[in-house]
Amino acid sequence: MKTFSMTDVGRRREMNQDYIYASETPVGNLPNLFIVADGMGGHNAGDFASRYTVEHVVEAIKGSGLCEPVSLLGTALRQVNAELLALAGEDPKLRGMGTTFVAATVVAGCLYVANVGDSRLYLVNQNMIQVTKDHSLVQEMVRMGEMNPRQARVHPDKNIITRAVGAMRDLKADFFEVNLRPGDRILICSDGLTNMLEDSEIRRIISSRHDLASMVRQLIVAANENGGKDNISVIIIDPFSDEVKRC
């Protein structure tokens, strides 16, 4: 497995409220782990929410005796969600905080994904397929047929999310399980990338012959050149062929 990750503040924000984690080596009972979180909240609350969530989910996974990836990720998320709610209740400066969360692990050629919010995970090969489903107001409208994806992309409320870690007591995460194929690359990113670049441009860069580090840097440069209106976080994962086996 080869990976590269990077986060950038962008051109419009003073603070980076994104937080990323990437480990090609085992984390508890998971053989690898990759996370992107995009915090929300005033002052330092968004920064705190994303960092706390990622760091404490990782610690919960390290201390867990569970082995099945979905159970392991789900249990850790619920635990940390309760902790964030408690902290927000104790400190007025943290009230209203929350964070998106996308986590992925590759186990024997299967990709397991947990998602809350509108940060995304894609599979890029001959096509670029969004595996996660945005928990956002406009995407709910798209799913109900009230607008099309191009209208959603420029809608003024496109950044309003309907689920976030730390923002609701009954946290519902989505989980996905995907069989990887030879040639698949995995992209995990915050909306600072996808709001600035069309899927076709992202796929063009990821499908290039450049090394992963160059791909990630090119994506961030391109997002900034197109406005850089938000923090930008990118993880690209390129599994080795001997890891691509059916579940």
JSON list of C-alpha atoms in Angstrom, two decimals:
[
{"chain": "A", "resi": 1, "resn": "MET", "atom": "CA", "xyz": [0.00, 0.00, 0.00]},
{"chain": "A", "resi": 2, "resn": "LYS", "atom": "CA", "xyz": [1.21, 3.46, -0.94]},
{"chain": "A", "resi": 3, "resn": "THR", "atom": "CA", "xyz": [-0.38, 6.62, 0.44]},
{"chain": "A", "resi": 4, "resn": "PHE", "atom": "CA", "xyz": [0.14, 10.35, 0.68]},
{"chain": "A", "resi": 5, "resn": "SER", "atom": "CA", "xyz": [-1.85, 12.95, 2.63]},
{"chain": "A", "resi": 6, "resn": "MET", "atom": "CA", "xyz": [-1.84, 16.71, 3.09]},
{"chain": "A", "resi": 7, "resn": "THR", "atom": "CA", "xyz": [-4.03, 19.47, 4.50]},
{"chain": "A", "resi": 8, "resn": "ASP", "atom": "CA", "xyz": [-3.91, 23.15, 3.56]},
{"chain": "A", "resi": 9, "resn": "VAL", "atom": "CA", "xyz": [-5.60, 26.22, 5.05]},
{"chain": "A", "resi": 10, "resn": "GLY", "atom": "CA", "xyz": [-6.65, 27.53, 1.62]},
{"chain": "A", "resi": 11, "resn": "ARG", "atom": "CA", "xyz": [-6.66, 31.18, 0.56]},
{"chain": "A", "resi": 12, "resn": "ARG", "atom": "CA", "xyz": [-9.66, 32.57, 2.42]},
{"chain": "A", "resi": 13, "resn": "ARG", "atom": "CA", "xyz": [-9.53, 31.07, 5.91]},
{"chain": "A", "resi": 14, "resn": "GLU", "atom": "CA", "xyz": [-7.26, 32.13, 8.76]},
{"chain": "A", "resi": 15, "resn": "MET", "atom": "CA", "xyz": [-7.49, 28.78, 10.57]},
{"chain": "A", "resi": 16, "resn": "ASN", "atom": "CA", "xyz": [-7.39, 25.21, 9.34]},
{"chain": "A", "resi": 17, "resn": "GLN", "atom": "CA", "xyz": [-10.33, 23.36, 10.92]},
{"chain": "A", "resi": 18, "resn": "ASP", "atom": "CA", "xyz": [-9.64, 20.19, 8.93]},
{"chain": "A", "resi": 19, "resn": "TYR", "atom": "CA", "xyz": [-7.74, 17.36, 10.58]},
{"chain": "A", "resi": 20, "resn": "ILE", "atom": "CA", "xyz": [-6.34, 14.26, 8.89]},
{"chain": "A", "resi": 21, "resn": "TYR", "atom": "CA", "xyz": [-4.85, 10.96, 10.00]},
{"chain": "A", "resi": 22, "resn": "ALA", "atom": "CA", "xyz": [-3.10, 8.36, 7.85]},
{"chain": "A", "resi": 23, "resn": "SER", "atom": "CA", "xyz": [-1.50, 5.11, 8.99]},
{"chain": "A", "resi": 24, "resn": "GLU", "atom": "CA", "xyz": [-0.38, 2.38, 6.61]},
{"chain": "A", "resi": 25, "resn": "THR", "atom": "CA", "xyz": [0.50, 0.23, 9.64]},
{"chain": "A", "resi": 26, "resn": "PRO", "atom": "CA", "xyz": [-1.90, -1.43, 12.10]},
{"chain": "A", "resi": 27, "resn": "VAL", "atom": "CA", "xyz": [-4.06, 0.67, 14.43]},
{"chain": "A", "resi": 28, "resn": "GLY", "atom": "CA", "xyz": [-5.43, -1.66, 17.06]},
{"chain": "A", "resi": 29, "resn": "ASN", "atom": "CA", "xyz": [-7.11, -4.51, 15.20]},
{"chain": "A", "resi": 30, "resn": "LEU", "atom": "CA", "xyz": [-7.28, -2.59, 11.92]},
{"chain": "A", "resi": 31, "resn": "PRO", "atom": "CA", "xyz": [-4.39, -3.18, 9.48]},
{"chain": "A", "resi": 32, "resn": "ASN", "atom": "CA", "xyz": [-4.43, 0.50, 8.40]},
{"chain": "A", "resi": 33, "resn": "LEU", "atom": "CA", "xyz": [-6.56, 3.59, 8.97]},
{"chain": "A", "resi": 34, "resn": "PHE", "atom": "CA", "xyz": [-7.22, 6.85, 7.12]},
{"chain": "A", "resi": 35, "resn": "ILE", "atom": "CA", "xyz": [-9.43, 9.73, 8.34]},
{"chain": "A", "resi": 36, "resn": "VAL", "atom": "CA", "xyz": [-10.49, 13.19, 7.17]},
{"chain": "A", "resi": 37, "resn": "ALA", "atom": "CA", "xyz": [-12.52, 15.44, 9.48]},
{"chain": "A", "resi": 38, "resn": "ASP", "atom": "CA", "xyz": [-13.78, 18.96, 8.70]},
{"chain": "A", "resi": 39, "resn": "GLY", "atom": "CA", "xyz": [-14.72, 20.89, 11.84]},
{"chain": "A", "resi": 40, "resn": "MET", "atom": "CA", "xyz": [-17.44, 23.48, 12.26]},
{"chain": "A", "resi": 41, "resn": "GLY", "atom": "CA", "xyz": [-18.12, 26.01, 15.00]},
{"chain": "A", "resi": 42, "resn": "GLY", "atom": "CA", "xyz": [-17.07, 29.51, 16.03]},
{"chain": "A", "resi": 43, "resn": "HIS", "atom": "CA", "xyz": [-13.65, 30.57, 17.30]},
{"chain": "A", "resi": 44, "resn": "ASN", "atom": "CA", "xyz": [-11.58, 27.43, 17.96]},
{"chain": "A", "resi": 45, "resn": "ALA", "atom": "CA", "xyz": [-14.54, 25.07, 18.32]},
{"chain": "A", "resi": 46, "resn": "GLY", "atom": "CA", "xyz": [-14.34, 23.59, 14.81]},
{"chain": "A", "resi": 47, "resn": "ASP", "atom": "CA", "xyz": [-10.61, 23.04, 15.11]},
{"chain": "A", "resi": 48, "resn": "PHE", "atom": "CA", "xyz": [-11.13, 21.41, 18.50]},
{"chain": "A", "resi": 49, "resn": "ALA", "atom": "CA", "xyz": [-13.98, 19.18, 17.26]},
{"chain": "A", "resi": 50, "resn": "SER", "atom": "CA", "xyz": [-12.11, 17.76, 14.27]},
{"chain": "A", "resi": 51, "resn": "ARG", "atom": "CA", "xyz": [-8.85, 17.20, 16.13]},
{"chain": "A", "resi": 52, "resn": "TYR", "atom": "CA", "xyz": [-10.53, 15.71, 19.22]},
{"chain": "A", "resi": 53, "resn": "THR", "atom": "CA", "xyz": [-12.70, 13.39, 17.13]},
{"chain": "A", "resi": 54, "resn": "VAL", "atom": "CA", "xyz": [-9.86, 12.00, 15.06]},
{"chain": "A", "resi": 55, "resn": "GLU", "atom": "CA", "xyz": [-7.42, 11.61, 17.95]},
{"chain": "A", "resi": 56, "resn": "HIS", "atom": "CA", "xyz": [-9.95, 9.98, 20.27]},
{"chain": "A", "resi": 57, "resn": "VAL", "atom": "CA", "xyz": [-11.43, 7.69, 17.62]},
{"chain": "A", "resi": 58, "resn": "VAL", "atom": "CA", "xyz": [-7.90, 6.45, 16.97]},
{"chain": "A", "resi": 59, "resn": "GLU", "atom": "CA", "xyz": [-7.33, 5.91, 20.69]},
{"chain": "A", "resi": 60, "resn": "ALA", "atom": "CA", "xyz": [-10.67, 4.11, 21.04]},
{"chain": "A", "resi": 61, "resn": "ILE", "atom": "CA", "xyz": [-9.77, 1.79, 18.16]},
{"chain": "A", "resi": 62, "resn": "LYS", "atom": "CA", "xyz": [-6.36, 1.06, 19.69]},
{"chain": "A", "resi": 63, "resn": "GLY", "atom": "CA", "xyz": [-8.00, 0.09, 22.98]},
{"chain": "A", "resi": 64, "resn": "SER", "atom": "CA", "xyz": [-10.85, -1.96, 21.53]},
{"chain": "A", "resi": 65, "resn": "GLY", "atom": "CA", "xyz": [-11.07, -5.72, 21.45]},
{"chain": "A", "resi": 66, "resn": "LEU", "atom": "CA", "xyz": [-13.46, -5.66, 18.50]},
{"chain": "A", "resi": 67, "resn": "CYS", "atom": "CA", "xyz": [-12.21, -6.96, 15.17]},
{"chain": "A", "resi": 68, "resn": "GLU", "atom": "CA", "xyz": [-14.99, -6.37, 12.62]},
{"chain": "A", "resi": 69, "resn": "PRO", "atom": "CA", "xyz": [-14.27, -2.98, 10.96]},
{"chain": "A", "resi": 70, "resn": "VAL", "atom": "CA", "xyz": [-17.83, -1.62, 10.91]},
{"chain": "A", "resi": 71, "resn": "SER", "atom": "CA", "xyz": [-18.46, -2.51, 14.55]},
{"chain": "A", "resi": 72, "resn": "LEU", "atom": "CA", "xyz": [-15.08, -1.12, 15.53]},
{"chain": "A", "resi": 73, "resn": "LEU", "atom": "CA", "xyz": [-15.52, 2.20, 13.72]},
{"chain": "A", "resi": 74, "resn": "GLY", "atom": "CA", "xyz": [-19.15, 2.58, 14.78]},
{"chain": "A", "resi": 75, "resn": "THR", "atom": "CA", "xyz": [-18.46, 1.94, 18.46]},
{"chain": "A", "resi": 76, "resn": "ALA", "atom": "CA", "xyz": [-15.54, 4.37, 18.49]},
{"chain": "A", "resi": 77, "resn": "LEU", "atom": "CA", "xyz": [-17.60, 7.08, 16.76]},
{"chain": "A", "resi": 78, "resn": "ARG", "atom": "CA", "xyz": [-20.51, 6.76, 19.18]},
{"chain": "A", "resi": 79, "resn": "GLN", "atom": "CA", "xyz": [-18.16, 6.94, 22.15]},
{"chain": "A", "resi": 80, "resn": "VAL", "atom": "CA", "xyz": [-16.41, 10.08, 20.89]},
{"chain": "A", "resi": 81, "resn": "ASN", "atom": "CA", "xyz": [-19.70, 11.69, 19.88]},
{"chain": "A", "resi": 82, "resn": "ALA", "atom": "CA", "xyz": [-20.93, 11.36, 23.47]},
{"chain": "A", "resi": 83, "resn": "GLU", "atom": "CA", "xyz": [-17.67, 12.83, 24.75]},
{"chain": "A", "resi": 84, "resn": "LEU", "atom": "CA", "xyz": [-17.94, 15.87, 22.46]},
{"chain": "A", "resi": 85, "resn": "LEU", "atom": "CA", "xyz": [-21.53, 16.52, 23.54]},
{"chain": "A", "resi": 86, "resn": "ALA", "atom": "CA", "xyz": [-20.47, 16.39, 27.18]},
{"chain": "A", "resi": 87, "resn": "LEU", "atom": "CA", "xyz": [-17.60, 18.80, 26.58]},
{"chain": "A", "resi": 88, "resn": "ALA", "atom": "CA", "xyz": [-19.86, 21.23, 24.73]},
{"chain": "A", "resi": 89, "resn": "GLY", "atom": "CA", "xyz": [-22.26, 21.16, 27.66]},
{"chain": "A", "resi": 90, "resn": "GLU", "atom": "CA", "xyz": [-19.47, 22.10, 30.05]},
{"chain": "A", "resi": 91, "resn": "ASP", "atom": "CA", "xyz": [-17.79, 24.86, 28.02]},
{"chain": "A", "resi": 92, "resn": "PRO", "atom": "CA", "xyz": [-19.85, 27.63, 26.36]},
{"chain": "A", "resi": 93, "resn": "LYS", "atom": "CA", "xyz": [-17.03, 28.27, 23.88]},
{"chain": "A", "resi": 94, "resn": "LEU", "atom": "CA", "xyz": [-17.50, 24.78, 22.46]},
{"chain": "A", "resi": 95, "resn": "ARG", "atom": "CA", "xyz": [-21.28, 24.89, 22.08]},
{"chain": "A", "resi": 96, "resn": "GLY", "atom": "CA", "xyz": [-22.42, 24.38, 18.52]},
{"chain": "A", "resi": 97, "resn": "MET", "atom": "CA", "xyz": [-19.25, 22.56, 17.51]},
{"chain": "A", "resi": 98, "resn": "GLY", "atom": "CA", "xyz": [-19.22, 19.49, 15.32]},
{"chain": "A", "resi": 99, "resn": "THR", "atom": "CA", "xyz": [-17.25, 17.82, 12.58]},
{"chain": "A", "resi": 100, "resn": "THR", "atom": "CA", "xyz": [-17.63, 15.75, 9.46]},
{"chain": "A", "resi": 101, "resn": "PHE", "atom": "CA", "xyz": [-15.86, 12.40, 9.53]},
{"chain": "A", "resi": 102, "resn": "VAL", "atom": "CA", "xyz": [-14.75, 9.94, 6.87]},
{"chain": "A", "resi": 103, "resn": "ALA", "atom": "CA", "xyz": [-12.70, 6.92, 7.87]},
{"chain": "A", "resi": 104, "resn": "ALA", "atom": "CA", "xyz": [-11.45, 4.09, 5.70]},
{"chain": "A", "resi": 105, "resn": "THR", "atom": "CA", "xyz": [-9.53, 0.86, 6.16]},
{"chain": "A", "resi": 106, "resn": "VAL", "atom": "CA", "xyz": [-8.46, -1.77, 3.64]},
{"chain": "A", "resi": 107, "resn": "VAL", "atom": "CA", "xyz": [-8.75, -5.34, 4.94]},
{"chain": "A", "resi": 108, "resn": "ALA", "atom": "CA", "xyz": [-7.77, -8.23, 2.64]},
{"chain": "A", "resi": 109, "resn": "GLY", "atom": "CA", "xyz": [-8.77, -6.29, -0.46]},
{"chain": "A", "resi": 110, "resn": "CYS", "atom": "CA", "xyz": [-12.03, -4.94, 0.95]},
{"chain": "A", "resi": 111, "resn": "LEU", "atom": "CA", "xyz": [-12.51, -1.24, 1.59]},
{"chain": "A", "resi": 112, "resn": "TYR", "atom": "CA", "xyz": [-14.56, -0.40, 4.69]},
{"chain": "A", "resi": 113, "resn": "VAL", "atom": "CA", "xyz": [-15.80, 3.19, 5.05]},
{"chain": "A", "resi": 114, "resn": "ALA", "atom": "CA", "xyz": [-17.58, 5.15, 7.79]},
{"chain": "A", "resi": 115, "resn": "ASN", "atom": "CA", "xyz": [-19.08, 8.55, 6.95]},
{"chain": "A", "resi": 116, "resn": "VAL", "atom": "CA", "xyz": [-20.82, 11.43, 8.72]},
{"chain": "A", "resi": 117, "resn": "GLY", "atom": "CA", "xyz": [-21.34, 14.79, 6.99]},
{"chain": "A", "resi": 118, "resn": "ASP", "atom": "CA", "xyz": [-20.18, 15.96, 3.56]},
{"chain": "A", "resi": 119, "resn": "SER", "atom": "CA", "xyz": [-16.50, 15.09, 3.39]},
{"chain": "A", "resi": 120, "resn": "ARG", "atom": "CA", "xyz": [-16.13, 12.41, 0.75]},
{"chain": "A", "resi": 121, "resn": "LEU", "atom": "CA", "xyz": [-14.48, 9.17, -0.32]},
{"chain": "A", "resi": 122, "resn": "TYR", "atom": "CA", "xyz": [-14.13, 8.29, -4.00]},
{"chain": "A", "resi": 123, "resn": "LEU", "atom": "CA", "xyz": [-12.87, 5.30, -5.96]},
{"chain": "A", "resi": 124, "resn": "VAL", "atom": "CA", "xyz": [-10.91, 6.41, -9.01]},
{"chain": "A", "resi": 125, "resn": "ASN", "atom": "CA", "xyz": [-10.13, 4.01, -11.84]},
{"chain": "A", "resi": 126, "resn": "GLN", "atom": "CA", "xyz": [-11.67, 4.14, -15.30]},
{"chain": "A", "resi": 127, "resn": "ASN", "atom": "CA", "xyz": [-14.35, 6.28, -13.68]},
{"chain": "A", "resi": 128, "resn": "MET", "atom": "CA", "xyz": [-14.57, 8.40, -10.55]},
{"chain": "A", "resi": 129, "resn": "ILE", "atom": "CA", "xyz": [-17.23, 7.03, -8.21]},
{"chain": "A", "resi": 130, "resn": "GLN", "atom": "CA", "xyz": [-18.34, 8.74, -5.00]},
{"chain": "A", "resi": 131, "resn": "VAL", "atom": "CA", "xyz": [-18.75, 5.98, -2.42]},
{"chain": "A", "resi": 132, "resn": "THR", "atom": "CA", "xyz": [-19.99, 8.16, 0.44]},
{"chain": "A", "resi": 133, "resn": "LYS", "atom": "CA", "xyz": [-23.29, 10.03, 0.39]},
{"chain": "A", "resi": 134, "resn": "ASP", "atom": "CA", "xyz": [-23.31, 13.63, 1.54]},
{"chain": "A", "resi": 135, "resn": "HIS", "atom": "CA", "xyz": [-25.36, 14.38, 4.63]},
{"chain": "A", "resi": 136, "resn": "SER", "atom": "CA", "xyz": [-26.26, 17.88, 3.48]},
{"chain": "A", "resi": 137, "resn": "LEU", "atom": "CA", "xyz": [-29.37, 19.92, 2.84]},
{"chain": "A", "resi": 138, "resn": "VAL", "atom": "CA", "xyz": [-28.87, 20.25, -0.90]},
{"chain": "A", "resi": 139, "resn": "GLN", "atom": "CA", "xyz": [-27.97, 16.59, -1.40]},
{"chain": "A", "resi": 140, "resn": "GLU", "atom": "CA", "xyz": [-31.18, 15.60, 0.37]},
{"chain": "A", "resi": 141, "resn": "MET", "atom": "CA", "xyz": [-32.97, 17.83, -2.16]},
{"chain": "A", "resi": 142, "resn": "VAL", "atom": "CA", "xyz": [-31.10, 16.17, -5.03]},
{"chain": "A", "resi": 143, "resn": "ARG", "atom": "CA", "xyz": [-32.05, 12.71, -3.74]},
{"chain": "A", "resi": 144, "resn": "MET", "atom": "CA", "xyz": [-35.70, 13.80, -3.56]},
{"chain": "A", "resi": 145, "resn": "GLY", "atom": "CA", "xyz": [-35.57, 15.15, -7.13]},
{"chain": "A", "resi": 146, "resn": "GLU", "atom": "CA", "xyz": [-36.01, 18.79, -6.13]},
{"chain": "A", "resi": 147, "resn": "MET", "atom": "CA", "xyz": [-32.80, 19.91, -7.87]},
{"chain": "A", "resi": 148, "resn": "ASN", "atom": "CA", "xyz": [-30.10, 18.43, -10.06]},
{"chain": "A", "resi": 149, "resn": "PRO", "atom": "CA", "xyz": [-26.42, 17.94, -9.09]},
{"chain": "A", "resi": 150, "resn": "ARG", "atom": "CA", "xyz": [-25.26, 20.98, -11.09]},
{"chain": "A", "resi": 151, "resn": "GLN", "atom": "CA", "xyz": [-27.77, 23.21, -9.30]},
{"chain": "A", "resi": 152, "resn": "ALA", "atom": "CA", "xyz": [-26.67, 21.73, -5.98]},
{"chain": "A", "resi": 153, "resn": "ARG", "atom": "CA", "xyz": [-23.05, 22.57, -6.71]},
{"chain": "A", "resi": 154, "resn": "VAL", "atom": "CA", "xyz": [-23.78, 26.34, -6.80]},
{"chain": "A", "resi": 155, "resn": "HIS", "atom": "CA", "xyz": [-26.64, 26.47, -4.29]},
{"chain": "A", "resi": 156, "resn": "PRO", "atom": "CA", "xyz": [-26.07, 29.06, -1.52]},
{"chain": "A", "resi": 157, "resn": "ASP", "atom": "CA", "xyz": [-26.95, 26.48, 1.16]},
{"chain": "A", "resi": 158, "resn": "LYS", "atom": "CA", "xyz": [-24.64, 23.74, -0.16]},
{"chain": "A", "resi": 159, "resn": "ASN", "atom": "CA", "xyz": [-22.48, 23.82, 2.99]},
{"chain": "A", "resi": 160, "resn": "ILE", "atom": "CA", "xyz": [-25.35, 23.18, 5.41]},
{"chain": "A", "resi": 161, "resn": "ILE", "atom": "CA", "xyz": [-24.88, 19.63, 6.69]},
{"chain": "A", "resi": 162, "resn": "THR", "atom": "CA", "xyz": [-27.58, 17.49, 8.27]},
{"chain": "A", "resi": 163, "resn": "ARG", "atom": "CA", "xyz": [-25.33, 15.21, 10.33]},
{"chain": "A", "resi": 164, "resn": "ALA", "atom": "CA", "xyz": [-22.12, 15.91, 12.26]},
{"chain": "A", "resi": 165, "resn": "VAL", "atom": "CA", "xyz": [-20.15, 14.24, 15.02]},
{"chain": "A", "resi": 166, "resn": "GLY", "atom": "CA", "xyz": [-20.74, 16.16, 18.25]},
{"chain": "A", "resi": 167, "resn": "ALA", "atom": "CA", "xyz": [-23.92, 17.85, 17.03]},
{"chain": "A", "resi": 168, "resn": "MET", "atom": "CA", "xyz": [-26.57, 15.21, 17.85]},
{"chain": "A", "resi": 169, "resn": "ARG", "atom": "CA", "xyz": [-27.10, 12.61, 20.55]},
{"chain": "A", "resi": 170, "resn": "ASP", "atom": "CA", "xyz": [-28.38, 9.89, 18.23]},
{"chain": "A", "resi": 171, "resn": "LEU", "atom": "CA", "xyz": [-25.48, 9.90, 15.78]},
{"chain": "A", "resi": 172, "resn": "LYS", "atom": "CA", "xyz": [-26.12, 7.93, 12.61]},
{"chain": "A", "resi": 173, "resn": "ALA", "atom": "CA", "xyz": [-23.11, 7.12, 10.48]},
{"chain": "A", "resi": 174, "resn": "ASP", "atom": "CA", "xyz": [-23.23, 5.50, 7.05]},
{"chain": "A", "resi": 175, "resn": "PHE", "atom": "CA", "xyz": [-21.06, 2.45, 6.43]},
{"chain": "A", "resi": 176, "resn": "PHE", "atom": "CA", "xyz": [-19.92, 1.07, 3.08]},
{"chain": "A", "resi": 177, "resn": "GLU", "atom": "CA", "xyz": [-18.08, -2.06, 2.03]},
{"chain": "A", "resi": 178, "resn": "VAL", "atom": "CA", "xyz": [-16.47, -2.19, -1.41]},
{"chain": "A", "resi": 179, "resn": "ASN", "atom": "CA", "xyz": [-14.46, -4.89, -3.21]},
{"chain": "A", "resi": 180, "resn": "LEU", "atom": "CA", "xyz": [-11.33, -3.26, -4.59]},
{"chain": "A", "resi": 181, "resn": "ARG", "atom": "CA", "xyz": [-10.16, -3.98, -8.13]},
{"chain": "A", "resi": 182, "resn": "PRO", "atom": "CA", "xyz": [-6.71, -3.74, -9.71]},
{"chain": "A", "resi": 183, "resn": "GLY", "atom": "CA", "xyz": [-6.01, -0.12, -10.60]},
{"chain": "A", "resi": 184, "resn": "ASP", "atom": "CA", "xyz": [-8.35, 1.39, -7.99]},
{"chain": "A", "resi": 185, "resn": "ARG", "atom": "CA", "xyz": [-7.14, 4.47, -6.17]},
{"chain": "A", "resi": 186, "resn": "ILE", "atom": "CA", "xyz": [-8.92, 5.78, -3.10]},
{"chain": "A", "resi": 187, "resn": "LEU", "atom": "CA", "xyz": [-9.44, 9.51, -2.57]},
{"chain": "A", "resi": 188, "resn": "ILE", "atom": "CA", "xyz": [-10.60, 10.91, 0.78]},
{"chain": "A", "resi": 189, "resn": "CYS", "atom": "CA", "xyz": [-11.12, 14.67, 0.92]},
{"chain": "A", "resi": 190, "resn": "SER", "atom": "CA", "xyz": [-12.89, 17.60, 2.54]},
{"chain": "A", "resi": 191, "resn": "ASP", "atom": "CA", "xyz": [-15.28, 19.82, 0.61]},
{"chain": "A", "resi": 192, "resn": "GLY", "atom": "CA", "xyz": [-12.54, 22.41, 0.22]},
{"chain": "A", "resi": 193, "resn": "LEU", "atom": "CA", "xyz": [-11.38, 20.24, -2.68]},
{"chain": "A", "resi": 194, "resn": "THR", "atom": "CA", "xyz": [-14.68, 19.16, -4.23]},
{"chain": "A", "resi": 195, "resn": "ASN", "atom": "CA", "xyz": [-16.26, 22.63, -4.06]},
{"chain": "A", "resi": 196, "resn": "MET", "atom": "CA", "xyz": [-13.33, 24.09, -6.00]},
{"chain": "A", "resi": 197, "resn": "LEU", "atom": "CA", "xyz": [-12.72, 21.38, -8.61]},
{"chain": "A", "resi": 198, "resn": "GLU", "atom": "CA", "xyz": [-14.99, 19.45, -10.95]},
{"chain": "A", "resi": 199, "resn": "ASP", "atom": "CA", "xyz": [-14.82, 15.66, -10.72]},
{"chain": "A", "resi": 200, "resn": "SER", "atom": "CA", "xyz": [-13.30, 15.53, -14.21]},
{"chain": "A", "resi": 201, "resn": "GLU", "atom": "CA", "xyz": [-10.33, 17.67, -13.13]},
{"chain": "A", "resi": 202, "resn": "ILE", "atom": "CA", "xyz": [-9.82, 15.63, -9.95]},
{"chain": "A", "resi": 203, "resn": "ARG", "atom": "CA", "xyz": [-9.88, 12.39, -11.95]},
{"chain": "A", "resi": 204, "resn": "ARG", "atom": "CA", "xyz": [-7.47, 13.79, -14.54]},
{"chain": "A", "resi": 205, "resn": "ILE", "atom": "CA", "xyz": [-4.90, 14.57, -11.84]},
{"chain": "A", "resi": 206, "resn": "ILE", "atom": "CA", "xyz": [-5.35, 11.28, -9.97]},
{"chain": "A", "resi": 207, "resn": "SER", "atom": "CA", "xyz": [-5.14, 9.27, -13.20]},
{"chain": "A", "resi": 208, "resn": "SER", "atom": "CA", "xyz": [-1.82, 10.86, -14.14]},
{"chain": "A", "resi": 209, "resn": "ARG", "atom": "CA", "xyz": [1.46, 8.97, -14.10]},
{"chain": "A", "resi": 210, "resn": "HIS", "atom": "CA", "xyz": [2.83, 11.16, -11.32]},
{"chain": "A", "resi": 211, "resn": "ASP", "atom": "CA", "xyz": [3.64, 9.80, -7.86]},
{"chain": "A", "resi": 212, "resn": "LEU", "atom": "CA", "xyz": [1.02, 10.13, -5.14]},
{"chain": "A", "resi": 213, "resn": "ALA", "atom": "CA", "xyz": [2.73, 13.07, -3.45]},
{"chain": "A", "resi": 214, "resn": "SER", "atom": "CA", "xyz": [2.70, 15.04, -6.69]},
{"chain": "A", "resi": 215, "resn": "MET", "atom": "CA", "xyz": [-0.98, 14.20, -7.25]},
{"chain": "A", "resi": 216, "resn": "VAL", "atom": "CA", "xyz": [-1.98, 15.42, -3.81]},
{"chain": "A", "resi": 217, "resn": "ARG", "atom": "CA", "xyz": [0.03, 18.63, -4.17]},
{"chain": "A", "resi": 218, "resn": "GLN", "atom": "CA", "xyz": [-1.42, 19.27, -7.63]},
{"chain": "A", "resi": 219, "resn": "LEU", "atom": "CA", "xyz": [-4.96, 18.86, -6.31]},
{"chain": "A", "resi": 220, "resn": "ILE", "atom": "CA", "xyz": [-4.34, 21.37, -3.53]},
{"chain": "A", "resi": 221, "resn": "VAL", "atom": "CA", "xyz": [-2.67, 23.86, -5.87]},
{"chain": "A", "resi": 222, "resn": "ALA", "atom": "CA", "xyz": [-5.56, 23.56, -8.34]},
{"chain": "A", "resi": 223, "resn": "ALA", "atom": "CA", "xyz": [-8.18, 24.05, -5.59]},
{"chain": "A", "resi": 224, "resn": "ASN", "atom": "CA", "xyz": [-6.36, 27.16, -4.39]},
{"chain": "A", "resi": 225, "resn": "GLU", "atom": "CA", "xyz": [-6.02, 28.52, -7.92]},
{"chain": "A", "resi": 226, "resn": "ASN", "atom": "CA", "xyz": [-9.77, 28.10, -8.35]},
{"chain": "A", "resi": 227, "resn": "GLY", "atom": "CA", "xyz": [-10.47, 30.21, -5.26]},
{"chain": "A", "resi": 228, "resn": "GLY", "atom": "CA", "xyz": [-9.28, 28.25, -2.23]},
{"chain": "A", "resi": 229, "resn": "LYS", "atom": "CA", "xyz": [-12.39, 29.31, -0.34]},
{"chain": "A", "resi": 230, "resn": "ASP", "atom": "CA", "xyz": [-12.07, 26.65, 2.36]},
{"chain": "A", "resi": 231, "resn": "ASN", "atom": "CA", "xyz": [-9.53, 24.38, 4.03]},
{"chain": "A", "resi": 232, "resn": "ILE", "atom": "CA", "xyz": [-8.41, 21.58, 1.71]},
{"chain": "A", "resi": 233, "resn": "SER", "atom": "CA", "xyz": [-7.57, 18.06, 2.89]},
{"chain": "A", "resi": 234, "resn": "VAL", "atom": "CA", "xyz": [-6.59, 15.17, 0.61]},
{"chain": "A", "resi": 235, "resn": "ILE", "atom": "CA", "xyz": [-5.57, 11.55, 1.19]},
{"chain": "A", "resi": 236, "resn": "ILE", "atom": "CA", "xyz": [-4.81, 9.27, -1.77]},
{"chain": "A", "resi": 237, "resn": "ILE", "atom": "CA", "xyz": [-4.37, 5.53, -1.22]},
{"chain": "A", "resi": 238, "resn": "ASP", "atom": "CA", "xyz": [-2.97, 3.16, -3.84]},
{"chain": "A", "resi": 239, "resn": "PRO", "atom": "CA", "xyz": [-3.33, -0.46, -2.66]},
{"chain": "A", "resi": 240, "resn": "PHE", "atom": "CA", "xyz": [-0.78, -2.98, -3.85]},
{"chain": "A", "resi": 241, "resn": "SER", "atom": "CA", "xyz": [-2.13, -5.58, -6.26]},
{"chain": "A", "resi": 242, "resn": "ASP", "atom": "CA", "xyz": [-1.68, -8.41, -3.75]},
{"chain": "A", "resi": 243, "resn": "GLU", "atom": "CA", "xyz": [-4.09, -6.60, -1.41]},
{"chain": "A", "resi": 244, "resn": "VAL", "atom": "CA", "xyz": [-6.84, -6.51, -4.03]},
{"chain": "A", "resi": 245, "resn": "LYS", "atom": "CA", "xyz": [-8.68, -9.76, -3.30]},
{"chain": "A", "resi": 246, "resn": "ARG", "atom": "CA", "xyz": [-12.36, -10.41, -3.00]},
{"chain": "A", "resi": 247, "resn": "CYS", "atom": "CA", "xyz": [-13.95, -10.40, 0.47]}
]
